[in-house]
Amino acid sequence: MPKGGKPIPFQIEARPRPWPQNRRGQPGDCALIVVDMQHDYCTPGFYIDKAGYDTAPLRKPIPRVARVLDGARRSGLHVLYTQHSRPPGSTGTAPGDDARGPTFPETARRGEPGWEIVPELAPQRKDVVIQKTTINAFFSGELHRLLDAAGVQHLAFCGNTIDVCVHSTLRAAVDLGYDCLLLADCCGAVHAGLHRWAVESVQVENGVFGTVATASAFVQALRST
């Protein structure tokens, strides 16, 4: 933010259209949503690893997410985290997980190490952390209420995994009327095909679910604010 305290409008080059759409956005009406960057979804020895998937593609976005977080905070964007969470003593992993069988690893029990957000992306004092038990972070209504009360209209998404919680939350945001941006290289997936599908499905039909950009484009645009 400039010395005078007045925010400068910005717009990010994205595909198939810029974000924010149709006008130059103000930092105060934009938010960065960091989805489920927890040990269980990107750290060796935890849920994803125990389920038989390679954690390397899920850790790869961490430095880029850190850059995006720094740019967002410096520019005055709202920063919110989602943290997938099961109450202590509960079983299962997510809605419908009983069908996976008793040997499938559990995930995100509140208070356990796997539930914690990775230290490289630790929330800061002004950031908001939303606990969620569902794939779509808007399901409980808390996230929408907070954003609406703050006057936020434009959402940028990053996190894990792009094809599950990121995509489900982004789609819900579109239905609620938010202008959405997917930061494609700030999201992980268990394999490249799922990542490619998730990105392409946002851009089809001239951006049916929003628009797509990179961490570099996001940070570069915010430097002017």
PDB file of C-alpha atoms in Angstrom:
ATOM      1  CA  MET A   1       0.000   0.000   0.000  1.00  0.00           C
ATOM      2  CA  PRO A   2       1.388   3.478  -0.813  1.00  0.00           C
ATOM      3  CA  LYS A   3       2.565   5.865   1.919  1.00  0.00           C
ATOM      4  CA  GLY A   4      -0.629   7.877   1.799  1.00  0.00           C
ATOM      5  CA  GLY A   5      -2.618   4.795   2.800  1.00  0.00           C
ATOM      6  CA  LYS A   6      -4.893   4.823  -0.240  1.00  0.00           C
ATOM      7  CA  PRO A   7      -4.989   1.450  -2.051  1.00  0.00           C
ATOM      8  CA  ILE A   8      -4.112   1.366  -5.733  1.00  0.00           C
ATOM      9  CA  PRO A   9      -6.347  -0.616  -8.097  1.00  0.00           C
ATOM     10  CA  PHE A  10      -4.827  -3.706  -9.676  1.00  0.00           C
ATOM     11  CA  GLN A  11      -5.727  -6.380 -12.195  1.00  0.00           C
ATOM     12  CA  ILE A  12      -4.003  -9.710 -12.859  1.00  0.00           C
ATOM     13  CA  GLU A  13      -3.435 -11.132 -16.316  1.00  0.00           C
ATOM     14  CA  ALA A  14      -5.169 -14.503 -16.398  1.00  0.00           C
ATOM     15  CA  ARG A  15      -6.859 -16.986 -18.736  1.00  0.00           C
ATOM     16  CA  PRO A  16      -9.398 -16.558 -20.278  1.00  0.00           C
ATOM     17  CA  ARG A  17      -9.851 -13.065 -18.768  1.00  0.00           C
ATOM     18  CA  PRO A  18      -8.219 -10.819 -16.187  1.00  0.00           C
ATOM     19  CA  TRP A  19      -9.003 -10.935 -12.476  1.00  0.00           C
ATOM     20  CA  PRO A  20     -10.778  -9.056 -10.976  1.00  0.00           C
ATOM     21  CA  GLN A  21     -13.159  -9.154 -13.921  1.00  0.00           C
ATOM     22  CA  ASN A  22     -14.565  -6.068 -15.692  1.00  0.00           C
ATOM     23  CA  ARG A  23     -12.889  -3.498 -13.434  1.00  0.00           C
ATOM     24  CA  ARG A  24      -9.680  -2.878 -11.561  1.00  0.00           C
ATOM     25  CA  GLY A  25      -9.939  -4.364  -8.081  1.00  0.00           C
ATOM     26  CA  GLN A  26      -9.101  -2.859  -4.729  1.00  0.00           C
ATOM     27  CA  PRO A  27      -7.155  -5.013  -2.257  1.00  0.00           C
ATOM     28  CA  GLY A  28      -9.894  -4.643   0.347  1.00  0.00           C
ATOM     29  CA  ASP A  29     -12.511  -6.402  -1.770  1.00  0.00           C
ATOM     30  CA  CYS A  30     -10.208  -9.317  -2.667  1.00  0.00           C
ATOM     31  CA  ALA A  31      -9.181 -12.336  -0.614  1.00  0.00           C
ATOM     32  CA  LEU A  32      -6.648 -15.130  -0.915  1.00  0.00           C
ATOM     33  CA  ILE A  33      -7.968 -18.531   0.199  1.00  0.00           C
ATOM     34  CA  VAL A  34      -5.308 -21.096   1.173  1.00  0.00           C
ATOM     35  CA  VAL A  35      -6.936 -24.524   1.142  1.00  0.00           C
ATOM     36  CA  ASP A  36      -5.831 -27.362   3.456  1.00  0.00           C
ATOM     37  CA  MET A  37      -2.052 -26.903   3.353  1.00  0.00           C
ATOM     38  CA  GLN A  38      -1.698 -29.419   6.172  1.00  0.00           C
ATOM     39  CA  HIS A  39       0.858 -32.141   6.834  1.00  0.00           C
ATOM     40  CA  ASP A  40      -1.723 -34.811   5.998  1.00  0.00           C
ATOM     41  CA  TYR A  41      -1.965 -33.526   2.409  1.00  0.00           C
ATOM     42  CA  CYS A  42       1.653 -32.837   1.532  1.00  0.00           C
ATOM     43  CA  THR A  43       4.165 -34.228   4.024  1.00  0.00           C
ATOM     44  CA  PRO A  44       5.847 -37.665   3.905  1.00  0.00           C
ATOM     45  CA  GLY A  45       4.690 -39.984   6.664  1.00  0.00           C
ATOM     46  CA  PHE A  46       1.174 -38.590   6.843  1.00  0.00           C
ATOM     47  CA  TYR A  47      -2.209 -39.315   5.189  1.00  0.00           C
ATOM     48  CA  ILE A  48      -1.391 -38.896   1.493  1.00  0.00           C
ATOM     49  CA  ASP A  49       1.830 -40.872   1.883  1.00  0.00           C
ATOM     50  CA  LYS A  50       0.082 -43.632   3.861  1.00  0.00           C
ATOM     51  CA  ALA A  51      -2.617 -43.808   1.178  1.00  0.00           C
ATOM     52  CA  GLY A  52       0.094 -44.718  -1.354  1.00  0.00           C
ATOM     53  CA  TYR A  53       0.588 -41.414  -3.198  1.00  0.00           C
ATOM     54  CA  ASP A  54       3.739 -39.427  -3.881  1.00  0.00           C
ATOM     55  CA  THR A  55       3.860 -36.285  -1.742  1.00  0.00           C
ATOM     56  CA  ALA A  56       6.421 -34.506  -3.974  1.00  0.00           C
ATOM     57  CA  PRO A  57       3.815 -32.934  -6.339  1.00  0.00           C
ATOM     58  CA  LEU A  58       1.877 -31.751  -3.307  1.00  0.00           C
ATOM     59  CA  ARG A  59       4.901 -30.117  -1.682  1.00  0.00           C
ATOM     60  CA  LYS A  60       6.120 -28.476  -4.880  1.00  0.00           C
ATOM     61  CA  PRO A  61       3.701 -25.496  -4.661  1.00  0.00           C
ATOM     62  CA  ILE A  62       4.723 -24.551  -1.101  1.00  0.00           C
ATOM     63  CA  PRO A  63       7.405 -21.933  -2.030  1.00  0.00           C
ATOM     64  CA  ARG A  64       5.055 -20.325  -4.567  1.00  0.00           C
ATOM     65  CA  VAL A  65       2.201 -20.210  -2.052  1.00  0.00           C
ATOM     66  CA  ALA A  66       4.591 -18.525   0.390  1.00  0.00           C
ATOM     67  CA  ARG A  67       5.396 -15.833  -2.212  1.00  0.00           C
ATOM     68  CA  VAL A  68       1.716 -15.299  -2.934  1.00  0.00           C
ATOM     69  CA  LEU A  69       0.920 -15.015   0.773  1.00  0.00           C
ATOM     70  CA  ASP A  70       3.660 -12.425   1.234  1.00  0.00           C
ATOM     71  CA  GLY A  71       2.365 -10.375  -1.697  1.00  0.00           C
ATOM     72  CA  ALA A  72      -1.233 -10.588  -0.518  1.00  0.00           C
ATOM     73  CA  ARG A  73      -0.403  -9.511   3.023  1.00  0.00           C
ATOM     74  CA  ARG A  74       1.811  -6.629   1.915  1.00  0.00           C
ATOM     75  CA  SER A  75      -0.892  -5.360  -0.432  1.00  0.00           C
ATOM     76  CA  GLY A  76      -3.762  -5.531   2.037  1.00  0.00           C
ATOM     77  CA  LEU A  77      -5.734  -8.466   0.635  1.00  0.00           C
ATOM     78  CA  HIS A  78      -7.694 -10.527   3.123  1.00  0.00           C
ATOM     79  CA  VAL A  79      -5.997 -13.865   3.832  1.00  0.00           C
ATOM     80  CA  LEU A  80      -8.027 -16.870   4.914  1.00  0.00           C
ATOM     81  CA  TYR A  81      -7.005 -20.490   5.450  1.00  0.00           C
ATOM     82  CA  THR A  82      -9.163 -23.586   5.459  1.00  0.00           C
ATOM     83  CA  GLN A  83      -8.093 -26.467   7.678  1.00  0.00           C
ATOM     84  CA  HIS A  84      -9.756 -29.842   7.215  1.00  0.00           C
ATOM     85  CA  SER A  85     -10.653 -31.112  10.641  1.00  0.00           C
ATOM     86  CA  ARG A  86     -12.204 -34.094  12.432  1.00  0.00           C
ATOM     87  CA  PRO A  87     -13.148 -33.839  16.099  1.00  0.00           C
ATOM     88  CA  PRO A  88     -10.872 -35.778  18.479  1.00  0.00           C
ATOM     89  CA  GLY A  89     -12.041 -39.363  18.882  1.00  0.00           C
ATOM     90  CA  SER A  90     -14.010 -39.458  15.617  1.00  0.00           C
ATOM     91  CA  THR A  91     -13.441 -42.039  12.894  1.00  0.00           C
ATOM     92  CA  GLY A  92     -13.437 -41.805   9.114  1.00  0.00           C
ATOM     93  CA  THR A  93     -11.804 -39.201   6.907  1.00  0.00           C
ATOM     94  CA  ALA A  94     -14.543 -37.265   5.124  1.00  0.00           C
ATOM     95  CA  PRO A  95     -18.182 -37.666   4.045  1.00  0.00           C
ATOM     96  CA  GLY A  96     -18.631 -41.071   2.406  1.00  0.00           C
ATOM     97  CA  ASP A  97     -15.289 -42.426   3.588  1.00  0.00           C
ATOM     98  CA  ASP A  98     -16.773 -45.453   5.338  1.00  0.00           C
ATOM     99  CA  ALA A  99     -16.886 -47.086   1.892  1.00  0.00           C
ATOM    100  CA  ARG A 100     -13.091 -47.040   1.745  1.00  0.00           C
ATOM    101  CA  GLY A 101     -12.864 -49.700   4.394  1.00  0.00           C
ATOM    102  CA  PRO A 102     -11.306 -49.899   7.861  1.00  0.00           C
ATOM    103  CA  THR A 103      -7.705 -50.155   6.597  1.00  0.00           C
ATOM    104  CA  PHE A 104      -7.713 -46.844   4.707  1.00  0.00           C
ATOM    105  CA  PRO A 105      -5.726 -44.195   6.634  1.00  0.00           C
ATOM    106  CA  GLU A 106      -7.599 -41.566   8.594  1.00  0.00           C
ATOM    107  CA  THR A 107      -6.922 -37.876   8.157  1.00  0.00           C
ATOM    108  CA  ALA A 108      -7.093 -34.488   9.846  1.00  0.00           C
ATOM    109  CA  ARG A 109      -7.959 -35.367  13.428  1.00  0.00           C
ATOM    110  CA  ARG A 110      -7.938 -32.040  15.233  1.00  0.00           C
ATOM    111  CA  GLY A 111      -4.903 -31.484  17.423  1.00  0.00           C
ATOM    112  CA  GLU A 112      -2.792 -34.226  15.836  1.00  0.00           C
ATOM    113  CA  PRO A 113       0.379 -33.438  13.830  1.00  0.00           C
ATOM    114  CA  GLY A 114      -1.196 -34.288  10.466  1.00  0.00           C
ATOM    115  CA  TRP A 115      -3.923 -31.680  11.049  1.00  0.00           C
ATOM    116  CA  GLU A 116      -1.398 -28.873  11.473  1.00  0.00           C
ATOM    117  CA  ILE A 117      -0.691 -26.396   8.652  1.00  0.00           C
ATOM    118  CA  VAL A 118       2.842 -26.799   7.310  1.00  0.00           C
ATOM    119  CA  PRO A 119       5.258 -24.379   9.057  1.00  0.00           C
ATOM    120  CA  GLU A 120       6.421 -22.767   5.796  1.00  0.00           C
ATOM    121  CA  LEU A 121       2.882 -21.377   5.392  1.00  0.00           C
ATOM    122  CA  ALA A 122       1.975 -20.722   9.011  1.00  0.00           C
ATOM    123  CA  PRO A 123      -0.930 -18.266   9.416  1.00  0.00           C
ATOM    124  CA  GLN A 124      -0.113 -14.849  10.808  1.00  0.00           C
ATOM    125  CA  ARG A 125      -2.015 -12.976  13.487  1.00  0.00           C
ATOM    126  CA  LYS A 126      -4.341 -11.112  11.113  1.00  0.00           C
ATOM    127  CA  ASP A 127      -5.142 -14.160   8.989  1.00  0.00           C
ATOM    128  CA  VAL A 128      -8.389 -16.080   9.489  1.00  0.00           C
ATOM    129  CA  VAL A 129      -8.397 -19.890   9.815  1.00  0.00           C
ATOM    130  CA  ILE A 130     -11.640 -21.739   9.068  1.00  0.00           C
ATOM    131  CA  GLN A 131     -12.083 -25.282  10.406  1.00  0.00           C
ATOM    132  CA  LYS A 132     -14.078 -27.479   8.028  1.00  0.00           C
ATOM    133  CA  THR A 133     -15.364 -31.036   8.064  1.00  0.00           C
ATOM    134  CA  THR A 134     -16.554 -31.101   4.454  1.00  0.00           C
ATOM    135  CA  ILE A 135     -14.799 -30.959   1.099  1.00  0.00           C
ATOM    136  CA  ASN A 136     -16.515 -27.678   0.189  1.00  0.00           C
ATOM    137  CA  ALA A 137     -15.375 -25.024   2.671  1.00  0.00           C
ATOM    138  CA  PHE A 138     -18.528 -22.958   2.117  1.00  0.00           C
ATOM    139  CA  PHE A 139     -20.872 -25.708   3.341  1.00  0.00           C
ATOM    140  CA  SER A 140     -21.160 -24.510   6.944  1.00  0.00           C
ATOM    141  CA  GLY A 141     -21.823 -20.908   5.885  1.00  0.00           C
ATOM    142  CA  GLU A 142     -19.096 -19.448   8.123  1.00  0.00           C
ATOM    143  CA  LEU A 143     -16.705 -18.630   5.282  1.00  0.00           C
ATOM    144  CA  HIS A 144     -19.371 -16.864   3.227  1.00  0.00           C
ATOM    145  CA  ARG A 145     -20.536 -14.831   6.234  1.00  0.00           C
ATOM    146  CA  LEU A 146     -17.008 -13.637   6.975  1.00  0.00           C
ATOM    147  CA  LEU A 147     -16.294 -12.686   3.374  1.00  0.00           C
ATOM    148  CA  ASP A 148     -19.641 -10.961   2.935  1.00  0.00           C
ATOM    149  CA  ALA A 149     -19.187  -8.963   6.144  1.00  0.00           C
ATOM    150  CA  ALA A 150     -15.765  -7.800   4.903  1.00  0.00           C
ATOM    151  CA  GLY A 151     -17.146  -6.739   1.515  1.00  0.00           C
ATOM    152  CA  VAL A 152     -15.059  -9.300  -0.383  1.00  0.00           C
ATOM    153  CA  GLN A 153     -16.194  -9.989  -3.955  1.00  0.00           C
ATOM    154  CA  HIS A 154     -13.109 -11.531  -5.573  1.00  0.00           C
ATOM    155  CA  LEU A 155     -11.407 -14.742  -4.430  1.00  0.00           C
ATOM    156  CA  ALA A 156      -8.021 -16.215  -5.388  1.00  0.00           C
ATOM    157  CA  PHE A 157      -7.508 -19.904  -4.554  1.00  0.00           C
ATOM    158  CA  CYS A 158      -4.435 -22.001  -3.835  1.00  0.00           C
ATOM    159  CA  GLY A 159      -3.717 -25.173  -1.874  1.00  0.00           C
ATOM    160  CA  ASN A 160      -4.298 -28.920  -1.847  1.00  0.00           C
ATOM    161  CA  THR A 161      -5.656 -30.802  -3.513  1.00  0.00           C
ATOM    162  CA  ILE A 162      -6.630 -28.953  -6.667  1.00  0.00           C
ATOM    163  CA  ASP A 163      -9.125 -31.590  -7.848  1.00  0.00           C
ATOM    164  CA  VAL A 164     -10.838 -32.131  -4.478  1.00  0.00           C
ATOM    165  CA  CYS A 165     -11.123 -29.419  -1.799  1.00  0.00           C
ATOM    166  CA  VAL A 166      -9.774 -26.533  -3.908  1.00  0.00           C
ATOM    167  CA  HIS A 167     -12.090 -27.242  -6.824  1.00  0.00           C
ATOM    168  CA  SER A 168     -15.146 -27.982  -4.686  1.00  0.00           C
ATOM    169  CA  THR A 169     -14.706 -24.759  -2.734  1.00  0.00           C
ATOM    170  CA  LEU A 170     -14.081 -22.701  -5.872  1.00  0.00           C
ATOM    171  CA  ARG A 171     -17.214 -24.079  -7.556  1.00  0.00           C
ATOM    172  CA  ALA A 172     -19.288 -23.259  -4.489  1.00  0.00           C
ATOM    173  CA  ALA A 173     -17.860 -19.734  -4.514  1.00  0.00           C
ATOM    174  CA  VAL A 174     -18.955 -19.269  -8.134  1.00  0.00           C
ATOM    175  CA  ASP A 175     -22.506 -20.306  -7.198  1.00  0.00           C
ATOM    176  CA  LEU A 176     -22.432 -17.698  -4.429  1.00  0.00           C
ATOM    177  CA  GLY A 177     -21.509 -14.972  -6.903  1.00  0.00           C
ATOM    178  CA  TYR A 178     -17.784 -14.542  -6.246  1.00  0.00           C
ATOM    179  CA  ASP A 179     -15.347 -13.687  -9.045  1.00  0.00           C
ATOM    180  CA  CYS A 180     -12.807 -16.525  -8.786  1.00  0.00           C
ATOM    181  CA  LEU A 181      -9.151 -16.959  -9.703  1.00  0.00           C
ATOM    182  CA  LEU A 182      -7.303 -20.286  -9.570  1.00  0.00           C
ATOM    183  CA  LEU A 183      -3.558 -19.970  -8.999  1.00  0.00           C
ATOM    184  CA  ALA A 184      -2.700 -23.131 -10.895  1.00  0.00           C
ATOM    185  CA  ASP A 185       0.958 -23.491  -9.949  1.00  0.00           C
ATOM    186  CA  CYS A 186       0.093 -22.911  -6.280  1.00  0.00           C
ATOM    187  CA  CYS A 187      -2.014 -26.076  -6.120  1.00  0.00           C
ATOM    188  CA  GLY A 188      -1.018 -29.732  -5.902  1.00  0.00           C
ATOM    189  CA  ALA A 189      -2.543 -33.010  -7.066  1.00  0.00           C
ATOM    190  CA  VAL A 190      -1.558 -36.638  -6.637  1.00  0.00           C
ATOM    191  CA  HIS A 191      -0.823 -36.875 -10.365  1.00  0.00           C
ATOM    192  CA  ALA A 192      -0.465 -34.537 -13.330  1.00  0.00           C
ATOM    193  CA  GLY A 193      -3.634 -35.659 -15.080  1.00  0.00           C
ATOM    194  CA  LEU A 194      -5.856 -34.533 -12.235  1.00  0.00           C
ATOM    195  CA  HIS A 195      -4.056 -31.200 -12.062  1.00  0.00           C
ATOM    196  CA  ARG A 196      -4.459 -30.665 -15.807  1.00  0.00           C
ATOM    197  CA  TRP A 197      -8.159 -31.556 -15.686  1.00  0.00           C
ATOM    198  CA  ALA A 198      -8.814 -29.212 -12.774  1.00  0.00           C
ATOM    199  CA  VAL A 199      -7.159 -26.264 -14.527  1.00  0.00           C
ATOM    200  CA  GLU A 200      -8.829 -26.899 -17.881  1.00  0.00           C
ATOM    201  CA  SER A 201     -12.271 -27.322 -16.340  1.00  0.00           C
ATOM    202  CA  VAL A 202     -12.093 -23.826 -14.839  1.00  0.00           C
ATOM    203  CA  GLN A 203     -11.257 -22.221 -18.193  1.00  0.00           C
ATOM    204  CA  VAL A 204     -13.782 -23.985 -20.455  1.00  0.00           C
ATOM    205  CA  GLU A 205     -16.763 -22.044 -21.827  1.00  0.00           C
ATOM    206  CA  ASN A 206     -14.868 -18.761 -21.454  1.00  0.00           C
ATOM    207  CA  GLY A 207     -14.226 -19.381 -17.783  1.00  0.00           C
ATOM    208  CA  VAL A 208     -17.311 -21.158 -16.506  1.00  0.00           C
ATOM    209  CA  PHE A 209     -15.730 -21.470 -13.047  1.00  0.00           C
ATOM    210  CA  GLY A 210     -13.495 -18.400 -13.195  1.00  0.00           C
ATOM    211  CA  THR A 211     -10.051 -17.709 -14.516  1.00  0.00           C
ATOM    212  CA  VAL A 212      -6.497 -19.072 -14.110  1.00  0.00           C
ATOM    213  CA  ALA A 213      -3.138 -17.405 -13.419  1.00  0.00           C
ATOM    214  CA  THR A 214       0.307 -18.146 -12.012  1.00  0.00           C
ATOM    215  CA  ALA A 215       1.991 -17.104  -8.793  1.00  0.00           C
ATOM    216  CA  SER A 216       4.340 -14.817 -10.747  1.00  0.00           C
ATOM    217  CA  ALA A 217       1.477 -12.964 -12.433  1.00  0.00           C
ATOM    218  CA  PHE A 218      -0.285 -12.550  -9.087  1.00  0.00           C
ATOM    219  CA  VAL A 219       2.763 -11.217  -7.251  1.00  0.00           C
ATOM    220  CA  GLN A 220       3.825  -8.934 -10.110  1.00  0.00           C
ATOM    221  CA  ALA A 221       0.384  -7.309 -10.295  1.00  0.00           C
ATOM    222  CA  LEU A 222       0.283  -6.752  -6.541  1.00  0.00           C
ATOM    223  CA  ARG A 223       3.625  -4.970  -6.552  1.00  0.00           C
ATOM    224  CA  SER A 224       1.867  -1.929  -8.014  1.00  0.00           C
ATOM    225  CA  THR A 225      -0.510  -1.635  -5.054  1.00  0.00           C
TER     226      THR A 225
END
